XYZ file of C-alpha atoms in Angstrom:
710
model
C -71.036 121.780 14.330
C -71.523 122.043 10.565
C -68.993 124.824 10.406
C -66.474 122.837 12.594
C -66.579 119.782 10.316
C -64.921 121.566 7.210
C -62.344 123.062 9.463
C -61.370 119.579 10.777
C -61.158 118.297 7.221
C -58.958 121.203 6.139
C -56.605 120.628 9.151
C -56.428 116.954 8.360
C -55.502 117.755 4.707
C -52.731 120.164 5.871
C -51.348 117.451 8.041
C -51.241 115.014 5.121
C -49.683 117.531 2.729
C -47.145 118.554 5.401
C -46.055 114.954 5.919
C -45.786 114.510 2.121
C -43.668 117.742 1.850
C -41.320 116.529 4.542
C -41.121 113.138 2.898
C -40.150 114.789 -0.509
C -37.491 117.116 1.049
C -35.929 114.406 3.269
C -32.892 112.978 1.644
C -32.038 109.344 1.402
C -30.118 107.983 4.464
C -27.422 106.451 2.302
C -26.885 109.789 0.608
C -26.781 111.601 3.828
C -24.300 109.241 5.358
C -22.034 109.526 2.214
C -22.077 113.325 2.432
C -21.382 113.292 6.197
C -18.364 111.028 5.568
C -17.115 113.546 2.877
C -17.892 116.551 5.212
C -15.662 115.011 8.017
C -12.630 114.911 5.654
C -12.695 118.541 4.463
C -12.047 121.955 5.863
C -13.820 125.090 5.232
C -12.635 128.665 5.915
C -13.389 129.949 9.398
C -14.764 133.213 7.932
C -17.277 131.261 5.817
C -17.684 127.777 7.293
C -19.687 125.067 5.482
C -22.672 124.273 7.745
C -24.064 120.851 7.109
C -25.810 120.386 10.516
C -29.440 120.175 9.804
C -31.229 116.818 9.536
C -32.317 117.143 5.911
C -29.245 117.128 3.650
C -31.353 118.487 0.786
C -31.301 121.765 2.555
C -27.540 121.895 2.790
C -25.400 124.413 0.918
C -24.382 123.074 -2.458
C -26.767 120.026 -2.415
C -29.489 119.525 -4.883
C -32.168 116.708 -4.616
C -34.654 115.165 -7.060
C -37.455 112.844 -6.336
C -37.467 109.445 -8.217
C -40.715 107.497 -7.791
C -41.371 109.200 -4.420
C -37.904 108.669 -3.164
C -35.664 111.775 -2.746
C -31.981 111.351 -3.941
C -29.037 113.728 -3.985
C -28.336 114.654 -7.668
C -26.108 117.634 -7.323
C -23.037 118.499 -5.276
C -21.739 121.931 -6.202
C -19.326 123.869 -4.058
C -17.004 125.774 -6.551
C -14.691 128.490 -5.172
C -15.650 127.831 -1.492
C -12.030 127.748 -0.191
C -12.499 124.119 0.856
C -9.584 121.785 1.455
C -9.172 118.104 2.077
C -9.299 114.847 0.283
C -11.991 112.987 -1.623
C -13.343 109.928 0.223
C -14.638 106.777 -1.662
C -17.991 107.519 0.048
C -18.887 109.921 -2.706
C -19.148 106.839 -4.867
C -22.241 105.938 -2.950
C -24.115 108.886 -4.309
C -25.490 106.698 -7.088
C -27.988 109.251 -8.369
C -25.496 112.111 -8.607
C -25.585 113.821 -11.998
C -23.669 117.032 -11.260
C -20.346 117.170 -9.344
C -18.528 120.522 -9.194
C -15.780 121.072 -6.687
C -13.625 123.396 -8.794
C -11.446 126.204 -7.571
C -10.832 124.880 -4.202
C -7.800 123.338 -2.436
C -8.617 119.599 -2.551
C -5.523 117.527 -2.597
C -4.269 113.927 -2.848
C -5.257 111.168 -5.277
C -8.693 110.320 -6.362
C -9.893 106.949 -5.039
C -9.716 104.368 -7.799
C -13.319 103.408 -7.924
C -14.736 106.819 -7.325
C -16.926 106.977 -10.445
C -17.680 103.315 -10.772
C -21.292 103.513 -9.232
C -22.015 107.024 -10.420
C -24.085 105.853 -13.275
C -26.085 109.010 -13.706
C -23.132 111.381 -13.597
C -23.160 113.870 -16.532
C -20.886 116.864 -15.309
C -17.639 116.232 -13.491
C -15.593 119.355 -12.666
C -12.653 119.058 -10.336
C -10.560 121.713 -11.991
C -8.217 124.236 -10.242
C -7.444 122.135 -7.208
C -4.335 120.290 -5.989
C -5.222 116.779 -6.735
C -2.197 114.610 -7.534
C -0.953 111.182 -8.250
C -2.009 108.792 -10.967
C -5.298 109.266 -12.599
C -6.824 105.676 -12.600
C -10.610 105.714 -12.792
C -12.112 102.311 -13.363
C -14.247 103.750 -16.048
C -16.156 106.966 -16.755
C -19.953 106.543 -16.489
C -21.980 106.036 -19.644
C -23.932 109.300 -19.348
C -20.974 111.554 -18.552
C -20.785 114.556 -20.984
C -18.222 116.866 -19.423
C -14.968 115.959 -17.589
C -12.758 118.894 -16.445
C -9.607 117.864 -14.439
C -7.559 120.926 -15.608
C -5.112 122.746 -13.358
C -4.222 120.114 -10.860
C -1.152 117.950 -10.319
C -2.086 114.626 -11.872
C 0.685 112.637 -13.401
C 1.369 109.304 -15.315
C -0.294 108.365 -18.511
C -4.021 108.284 -19.363
C -5.387 104.775 -19.794
C -7.653 104.767 -22.898
C -9.732 101.973 -21.356
C -11.360 104.525 -18.908
C -13.310 105.833 -21.840
C -14.894 102.519 -22.920
C -18.248 103.294 -21.515
C -18.179 107.112 -22.092
C -20.035 107.107 -25.295
C -21.829 110.370 -24.523
C -18.670 112.351 -23.686
C -18.617 115.814 -25.307
C -15.782 117.693 -23.466
C -12.570 116.323 -21.886
C -10.148 118.803 -20.380
C -6.948 117.652 -18.519
C -4.838 120.836 -19.308
C -2.226 122.097 -16.928
C -1.246 118.944 -15.194
C 1.827 116.591 -15.393
C 0.471 113.844 -17.524
C 2.983 111.854 -19.495
C 2.973 109.263 -22.281
C 1.149 109.470 -25.611
C -2.042 111.471 -26.282
C -4.841 108.772 -26.078
C -5.938 109.022 -29.741
C -8.196 105.965 -29.380
C -10.507 108.113 -27.242
C -12.571 108.873 -30.340
C -13.449 105.258 -30.837
C -15.411 104.998 -27.594
C -16.472 108.687 -27.424
C -17.250 109.730 -31.002
C -19.465 112.649 -29.904
C -16.529 114.645 -28.498
C -16.487 118.338 -29.358
C -13.620 119.575 -27.035
C -10.333 117.793 -26.322
C -7.723 119.804 -24.270
C -4.386 118.052 -23.387
C -2.367 121.343 -23.270
C 0.309 122.200 -20.726
C 1.387 118.679 -19.715
C 4.333 116.450 -20.488
C 2.734 114.323 -23.178
C 5.293 113.028 -25.750
C 5.731 111.064 -28.939
C 3.613 111.170 -32.079
C -0.112 111.757 -32.128
C -1.366 108.436 -33.526
C -4.117 107.896 -35.922
C -7.590 108.065 -34.347
C -8.400 111.771 -33.573
C -10.205 111.903 -36.977
C -12.799 109.519 -35.542
C -14.299 112.514 -33.637
C -16.352 113.833 -36.497
C -17.943 116.448 -34.226
C -14.633 117.746 -32.757
C -14.564 121.579 -32.727
C -11.629 122.291 -30.352
C -8.333 120.407 -30.297
C -5.572 121.647 -27.965
C -2.364 119.890 -27.026
C 0.058 122.848 -26.811
C 3.039 123.109 -24.461
C 3.987 119.414 -24.430
C 6.723 117.432 -26.017
C 4.854 116.046 -28.980
C 6.797 115.129 -32.046
C 6.302 113.987 -35.657
C 4.178 115.370 -38.370
C 0.760 116.923 -37.693
C -1.806 114.027 -37.481
C -3.024 113.473 -41.058
C -6.523 112.404 -40.117
C -7.057 115.756 -38.298
C -7.494 117.419 -41.730
C -10.671 115.396 -42.319
C -12.555 116.705 -39.291
C -14.671 119.360 -40.950
C -16.233 120.589 -37.774
C -12.931 121.880 -36.305
C -12.930 125.498 -35.279
C -9.720 125.637 -33.253
C -6.396 123.667 -33.586
C -3.913 124.733 -30.977
C -0.666 122.721 -30.850
C 2.009 125.416 -29.986
C 5.339 124.781 -28.130
C 5.967 121.200 -29.243
C 8.355 119.571 -31.629
C 6.206 118.990 -34.564
C 8.073 118.852 -37.848
C 7.404 118.574 -41.586
C 5.155 120.734 -43.785
C 1.633 122.005 -43.195
C -0.451 119.674 -45.443
C -2.397 121.422 -48.078
C -5.548 119.547 -47.029
C -5.741 121.931 -44.131
C -7.684 124.312 -46.396
C -10.613 121.890 -46.235
C -11.334 122.962 -42.633
C -13.576 125.713 -43.707
C -14.939 126.309 -40.135
C -11.470 126.899 -38.688
C -11.289 130.054 -36.634
C -8.062 129.545 -34.808
C -4.851 127.879 -36.032
C -1.958 127.950 -33.531
C 1.159 126.015 -34.597
C 3.779 128.447 -33.294
C 7.132 127.425 -31.523
C 7.526 124.036 -33.403
C 9.816 122.791 -36.073
C 7.583 123.037 -39.056
C 9.145 123.588 -42.515
C 8.040 124.102 -46.125
C 5.831 126.759 -47.646
C 2.277 127.829 -46.663
C -0.470 126.110 -48.725
C -1.166 128.188 -51.909
C -4.858 128.089 -51.238
C -4.736 129.085 -47.595
C -7.227 131.860 -48.448
C -9.978 129.159 -48.522
C -9.941 129.342 -44.773
C -12.314 132.255 -44.923
C -13.433 131.874 -41.367
C -9.845 132.089 -39.920
C -9.471 134.817 -37.241
C -6.172 133.777 -35.617
C -3.138 132.438 -37.607
C -0.116 131.993 -35.361
C 2.760 130.269 -37.084
C 5.651 132.152 -35.556
C 8.943 130.600 -34.521
C 9.189 127.663 -36.995
C 11.353 127.096 -40.026
C 8.687 127.927 -42.588
C 9.966 129.358 -45.920
C 9.056 130.725 -49.306
C 6.866 133.707 -50.138
C 3.516 134.475 -48.653
C 0.742 133.257 -51.027
C -1.359 136.082 -52.374
C -4.504 134.148 -51.284
C -3.611 134.785 -47.624
C -5.200 138.253 -47.777
C -8.437 136.448 -48.715
C -8.716 135.443 -45.099
C -10.780 138.535 -44.557
C -11.789 137.664 -40.935
C -8.226 137.657 -39.699
C -7.635 139.644 -36.574
C -4.221 138.172 -35.701
C -1.435 137.226 -38.094
C 1.801 136.235 -36.423
C 4.548 134.885 -38.770
C 7.752 136.114 -37.020
C 10.904 134.107 -36.650
C 10.644 132.033 -39.869
C 12.498 132.043 -43.130
C 9.866 133.792 -45.298
C 11.069 136.057 -48.006
C 9.926 137.975 -51.110
C 8.649 141.468 -51.724
C 6.137 142.142 -48.986
C 4.819 145.312 -50.649
C 3.290 143.179 -53.359
C 0.697 141.851 -51.064
C -2.696 143.655 -50.841
C -3.533 143.841 -47.158
C -6.478 146.222 -47.702
C -8.836 143.158 -47.642
C -8.012 142.553 -43.957
C -10.304 145.138 -42.406
C -10.442 143.323 -39.145
C -6.746 142.877 -38.745
C -5.544 144.117 -35.337
C -2.063 142.574 -34.956
C 0.375 141.609 -37.729
C 4.007 140.367 -36.926
C 6.249 139.650 -39.837
C 9.448 140.239 -37.947
C 12.636 138.188 -38.139
C 12.250 137.054 -41.665
C 13.854 138.087 -44.955
C 11.168 140.221 -46.541
C 12.303 142.889 -49.010
C 10.773 146.022 -50.614
C 8.910 148.920 -48.977
C 6.502 149.080 -45.983
C 3.299 148.177 -47.663
C 1.013 151.164 -48.048
C -1.963 148.813 -48.177
C -1.455 148.266 -44.502
C -2.712 151.767 -43.934
C -6.159 150.678 -45.054
C -6.397 148.160 -42.185
C -8.111 150.698 -39.928
C -8.320 148.297 -36.941
C -4.541 147.904 -36.582
C -3.228 148.156 -33.125
C 0.241 146.323 -33.506
C 2.600 146.098 -36.384
C 6.069 144.465 -36.288
C 8.172 144.432 -39.423
C 11.554 144.305 -37.505
C 14.516 142.380 -38.629
C 13.849 142.259 -42.348
C 15.437 143.963 -45.412
C 12.865 146.671 -45.918
C 14.006 149.934 -47.554
C 12.576 153.388 -48.105
C 10.637 155.602 -45.737
C 7.715 155.281 -43.424
C 4.743 155.875 -45.747
C 2.752 159.053 -44.966
C -0.472 157.129 -44.854
C 0.428 155.595 -41.536
C -0.604 158.805 -39.928
C -4.169 157.629 -40.440
C -3.655 154.572 -38.134
C -5.138 156.281 -35.124
C -5.493 152.973 -33.182
C -1.907 151.924 -33.663
C -0.277 151.382 -30.302
C 2.704 149.151 -31.042
C 5.109 149.713 -34.059
C 8.434 147.958 -34.403
C 10.530 148.780 -37.473
C 14.012 147.979 -36.038
C 16.802 146.434 -38.060
C 15.742 147.500 -41.552
C 17.251 149.939 -44.067
C 14.813 152.767 -43.591
C 15.656 156.416 -43.973
C 14.466 159.912 -42.958
C 13.984 159.694 -39.200
C 12.478 163.179 -39.084
C 9.884 162.354 -41.588
C 9.023 159.251 -39.760
C 8.465 161.098 -36.454
C 6.400 163.780 -38.214
C 4.073 161.031 -39.545
C 3.826 158.894 -36.497
C 3.138 161.757 -34.141
C -0.458 161.632 -35.603
C -0.925 158.038 -34.288
C -2.643 159.199 -31.102
C -2.541 155.829 -29.278
C 1.034 154.969 -30.067
C 2.680 153.607 -26.938
C 5.622 151.621 -28.296
C 7.959 152.707 -31.065
C 11.037 150.583 -31.889
C 13.260 152.019 -34.597
C 16.669 150.710 -33.543
C 19.307 150.184 -36.134
C 17.430 152.131 -38.809
C 18.113 155.671 -40.272
C 21.867 155.212 -40.269
C 24.055 158.218 -39.927
C 21.253 160.726 -39.946
C 20.887 163.723 -37.603
C 18.952 163.419 -34.436
C 15.810 165.513 -34.978
C 16.335 168.647 -32.925
C 13.920 171.067 -31.227
C 13.781 173.250 -34.348
C 12.676 170.297 -36.491
C 9.957 169.380 -34.041
C 9.119 172.622 -32.526
C 5.419 172.016 -32.949
C 5.495 168.512 -31.602
C 2.105 167.767 -30.141
C 1.847 164.047 -30.545
C 3.342 161.017 -28.739
C 1.286 161.818 -25.617
C 0.894 158.178 -24.880
C 4.342 157.077 -25.955
C 5.936 154.736 -23.389
C 8.872 153.113 -25.191
C 11.165 155.003 -27.668
C 14.202 153.380 -29.088
C 16.772 154.691 -31.552
C 19.540 152.330 -30.443
C 22.307 151.556 -32.939
C 21.265 154.130 -35.548
C 24.519 156.015 -35.340
C 22.479 159.274 -35.101
C 24.440 162.478 -34.677
C 23.639 165.624 -32.714
C 22.666 166.185 -28.991
C 19.847 164.881 -26.879
C 16.898 167.071 -27.872
C 14.595 168.627 -25.307
C 11.408 167.561 -27.190
C 11.935 164.180 -25.557
C 11.440 165.828 -22.157
C 7.782 166.613 -23.283
C 6.966 162.828 -23.504
C 5.444 162.724 -20.079
C 4.418 159.002 -20.253
C 7.779 157.832 -21.546
C 9.077 154.916 -19.421
C 11.850 153.439 -21.670
C 14.388 155.640 -23.573
C 17.186 153.911 -25.590
C 19.633 156.118 -27.506
C 22.489 153.720 -27.121
C 25.123 153.051 -29.788
C 24.744 156.366 -31.607
C 27.120 159.333 -32.064
C 25.318 161.713 -29.780
C 27.431 164.337 -28.118
C 27.085 167.094 -25.637
C 25.874 166.847 -22.033
C 23.223 164.729 -20.455
C 20.441 167.297 -19.963
C 19.313 168.152 -16.443
C 15.562 167.976 -17.413
C 15.907 164.208 -17.648
C 15.367 164.025 -13.952
C 11.928 165.640 -14.179
C 10.465 163.070 -16.497
C 7.739 161.564 -14.261
C 7.435 158.062 -15.792
C 10.993 157.241 -17.012
C 12.614 154.166 -15.374
C 14.899 152.825 -18.146
C 17.601 155.046 -19.550
C 20.144 153.607 -21.967
C 22.784 156.084 -23.417
C 25.510 153.430 -23.797
C 28.228 154.032 -26.401
C 27.860 157.560 -27.423
C 30.091 160.699 -27.195
C 28.348 162.251 -24.248
C 30.507 164.518 -22.064
C 30.452 166.552 -18.854
C 29.208 165.584 -15.434
C 26.446 163.067 -14.776
C 23.872 165.588 -13.653
C 22.842 165.274 -9.949
C 19.238 165.863 -11.174
C 19.304 162.240 -12.379
C 18.765 161.345 -8.856
C 15.228 162.884 -8.949
C 13.712 160.464 -11.470
C 10.270 159.865 -9.836
C 9.706 156.370 -11.267
C 13.051 155.203 -9.822
C 12.331 156.549 -6.328
C 8.777 155.366 -5.770
C 6.726 152.881 -7.680
C 3.613 154.486 -9.101
C 3.034 151.869 -11.875
C 2.561 148.753 -9.857
C -1.153 148.748 -10.778
C -0.291 148.851 -14.492
C -0.175 145.130 -15.310
C -1.636 145.379 -18.852
C 0.027 143.294 -21.534
C 1.507 144.771 -24.665
C -0.033 143.981 -27.996
C 3.064 142.128 -29.004
C 5.965 140.866 -26.894
C 9.348 142.423 -27.368
C 13.049 141.624 -26.704
C 14.940 143.531 -24.116
C 18.484 142.512 -23.161
C 17.941 139.217 -24.859
C 14.808 138.499 -22.749
C 11.253 138.552 -24.020
C 8.720 140.712 -22.204
C 4.975 141.069 -22.514
C 4.496 143.784 -19.976
C 6.454 146.941 -19.237
C 5.951 146.317 -15.475
C 8.367 143.472 -15.643
C 11.254 145.373 -17.193
C 14.383 145.804 -15.063
C 14.766 149.453 -14.228
C 18.147 150.714 -15.253
C 20.547 153.661 -15.870
C 23.133 152.864 -18.420
C 25.690 155.503 -19.535
C 28.683 153.304 -20.080
C 31.198 153.950 -22.825
C 30.979 157.751 -23.044
C 33.225 160.687 -22.014
C 31.480 161.582 -18.823
C 33.665 163.019 -16.008
C 33.569 164.287 -12.470
C 32.404 162.560 -9.405
C 29.543 159.924 -9.313
C 26.744 162.082 -7.842
C 25.651 160.975 -4.439
C 22.099 161.716 -5.397
C 21.923 158.482 -7.361
C 21.512 156.864 -3.894
C 17.859 158.008 -3.948
C 16.911 155.751 -6.824
C 15.845 152.892 -4.579
C 14.004 151.061 -7.366
C 17.159 150.924 -9.686
C 18.139 147.401 -10.596
C 20.976 148.107 -13.230
C 23.507 150.875 -12.935
C 26.261 150.963 -15.651
C 28.874 153.801 -15.336
C 31.675 151.912 -17.073
C 34.326 153.237 -19.335
C 33.996 156.937 -18.661
C 36.333 159.383 -16.895
C 34.591 159.422 -13.456
C 36.963 160.178 -10.602
C 36.860 160.505 -6.901
C 35.548 157.869 -4.514
C 32.634 155.449 -4.825
C 29.776 157.043 -2.965
C 28.649 155.343 0.134
C 25.086 156.303 -0.810
C 25.113 153.582 -3.456
C 24.339 151.192 -0.607
C 20.757 152.694 -0.502
C 20.099 151.126 -3.907
C 18.472 148.048 -2.165
C 17.100 146.505 -5.344
C 20.348 146.747 -7.311
C 21.373 143.593 -9.230
C 24.102 144.837 -11.598
C 26.637 147.565 -10.852
C 29.384 148.272 -13.321
C 31.860 151.100 -12.601
C 34.846 149.622 -14.510
C 37.258 151.575 -16.722
C 37.233 154.959 -14.767
C 39.626 156.754 -12.536
C 37.876 155.987 -9.250
C 40.096 156.033 -6.130
C 39.794 155.278 -2.405
C 38.271 152.235 -0.860
C 35.238 150.133 -1.863
C 32.541 151.119 0.699
C 31.921 148.357 3.245
C 28.229 149.370 3.184
C 27.859 147.822 -0.328
C 27.698 144.279 1.379
C 24.122 145.307 2.277
C 23.084 145.064 -1.332
C 21.487 141.612 -1.052
C 20.305 141.250 -4.669
C 23.638 142.267 -6.246
C 24.567 139.501 -8.682
C 27.089 141.343 -10.929
C 29.729 143.734 -9.685
C 32.607 145.195 -11.742
C 35.218 147.819 -10.730
C 38.136 146.655 -12.860
C 40.701 149.159 -14.231
C 40.385 151.902 -11.683
C 42.709 153.153 -8.907
C 40.927 151.689 -5.933
C 42.773 150.680 -2.775
C 42.450 148.887 0.491
C 40.718 145.596 1.363
C 37.900 144.122 -0.572
C 34.774 144.042 1.441
C 33.684 140.706 2.913
C 30.251 139.284 3.510
C 26.921 139.401 1.599
C 27.134 139.068 -2.143
C 30.783 140.067 -2.182
C 31.531 136.582 -1.171
C 30.211 135.335 -4.466
C 32.262 137.565 -6.795
C 35.451 136.354 -8.414
C 38.751 138.154 -8.767
C 37.728 139.272 -12.235
C 35.453 141.887 -10.762
C 38.423 143.650 -9.171
C 41.396 143.280 -11.597
C 43.314 146.294 -12.779
C 43.452 147.954 -9.264
C 46.902 147.330 -7.897
C 46.320 148.863 -4.549
C 43.364 146.582 -3.784
C 44.085 143.686 -1.496
C 42.612 140.631 0.058
C 42.698 136.816 -0.331
C 40.654 137.004 -3.515
C 43.544 138.805 -5.230
C 46.165 136.897 -3.365
C 47.516 140.144 -2.012
C 47.789 140.496 1.712
C 46.596 143.675 3.387
C 49.377 144.910 5.737
C 47.803 146.637 8.689
C 50.387 149.042 10.394
C 50.753 148.715 14.121
C 48.804 151.332 16.035
C 50.072 152.725 19.439
C 47.268 152.691 22.077
C 46.902 156.379 22.957
C 43.609 156.031 24.713
C 43.178 157.573 28.114
C 40.408 158.222 30.573
C 39.240 161.857 30.370
C 38.257 161.957 34.047
C 41.854 161.210 35.263
C 43.966 163.996 36.729
C 46.306 165.903 34.398
C 49.400 164.484 35.907
C 48.450 160.989 34.637
C 49.464 162.272 31.165
C 53.108 162.167 32.241
C 52.833 158.389 32.330
C 52.858 158.428 28.648
C 56.230 160.235 28.328
C 58.847 157.809 26.910
C 61.671 156.764 29.187
C 64.413 158.115 26.943
C 62.877 161.613 27.128
C 62.809 161.507 30.939
C 66.391 160.383 31.120
C 67.436 163.197 28.892
C 65.647 165.857 30.954
C 67.257 164.546 34.169
C 70.658 164.458 32.648
C 70.275 168.020 31.365
C 69.172 169.208 34.771
C 72.190 167.685 36.545
C 74.636 169.191 33.980
C 73.313 172.679 34.381
C 73.685 172.411 38.156
C 77.314 171.316 37.991
C 78.176 174.151 35.576
C 76.713 176.739 37.856
C 78.551 175.245 40.798
C 81.887 175.350 39.129
C 81.452 178.945 37.875
C 80.579 180.017 41.524
C 83.797 178.619 42.786
C 85.844 180.417 40.175
C 84.236 183.777 41.181
């Protein structure tokens, strides 16, 4: 009995503890009903359904509970990236102890109920980003304890009422980027929420000036409002926020100068003001921004010379100043202090002098653009030491010695992009003898010598560039044939030989280009270090380039090779202004992705193949000034072309050219093969039968008369 008594006591205690444990885990009935109401309005993927079927909601997926004075309440609702869809019900507003709400990266839609957050007095984190919420954003007021609000990447519209922040005195981060908000930036937010560290209004439709008030956020570290329609000068009080680490206001309509007070922001790491309408010179003491890592001021109207103190920003990794009106002798700047510099873009300005040798001391450089300036001289030999250089653009300068440049740059092992168009005027194209020991350029993907007026022939050392994807030799004085080895280049998918003196046939081997037959580069989606212009369009990735073969304005002759029809990935084919003859190959109809086809200015004859109407993406077609004949095909994209596409072919006909096509009458000579042979006599004309009968009667009479005489 004495042994049994402790056992009974232990059992009693276990029952007591078990009941307490159940009590602690059991969620509040109001909370459970609120969650059930929410659950009934949403959908989860069949492959991973959301299972909220048990009695205790604290055990449900994504739910967290906390005990307050012995009462268990729901404090967390976290279901990010669960593939959920549906709308938000007002019932969530009954979760009065909720402190963490994260429904990001789902497919929720519709507007938010007006008073959703009114009773969520304990809410600290609100993340509804990357959904499809829409409509006006009209919260009654954010709760007093809320610290983070992220509504980015939705479809909200309308203006943001500043009054919704009047209780949010603890707000630290507010992100509404990538929506459709309009109206002014709510600058007064800093009066009610002075603790803000992150403000992101980027990628919306905000407009007008940024009014005074942002300076009231003394702790502000990140201010983003790029890709809107904001105007006026940069907000003056912004320069007094010493804690700022990032100012990102690109792609707006800001004007005026960059105030010299900006150098007071000693903690600034990122300054992005590109694609605006800023003018004036850079602050002379810009070098005081010693923490600056990214300076992007391209595509403005800034002018003057670059202040020497710029190179005191020794932490710079990115310096983009293209498309401005800067000038002066660039070689006077000492870039050797910028040891962390990775990308520098000074293109489209008016810089003079030589390519700065001090750039060679920036060992981390991966991308350099000096194109569209007034630089002279040669590529400095020291550039051979830039082993990490992958992108170099020197086009549209007054450089000389193309052979020397290639011998230097072949040592840049990682070089993938080399733009040297409209440089090295009237020099000889380096031939195989000049570069017989070429071992470099193993990673080269783009090579352009367009508009250099180079002389000579297409050298075979180009054929050794096995990774080359884009080859531009247009607008030169290159003569001789197009080499047959071109068709064996495994990666090549853009060939531009326009406006040269090339002669002979277009080699049939061109139809063997592997990268135009099968797409082996679809997985290569990597971005280039700097964007580049191609046919007046800007590209960041080679993958997006239109694949083309351009040999227009040469002296090529012979037939258009039918093998071109194998190039199923070809999007642009330009054979214009040559001496091609014969007919248009029917095989061109196999170029199912073709968008532009120009065969004008040749000696082509015969009909336009009807099969070309199957080219569903063809938006530009030109066969003017040939000797084509017959009716213009009808249907497909041919119904969208104007008469301009066919002029200069007097034998072509059709309504488009207002020339009728006369179809000669055809005699029906069909017969059934199984009929007896005598049925063929039915087809003998009546006149012929009459003649045969008359002839037979005449002969009989003649013999009859002669018999009587005898």
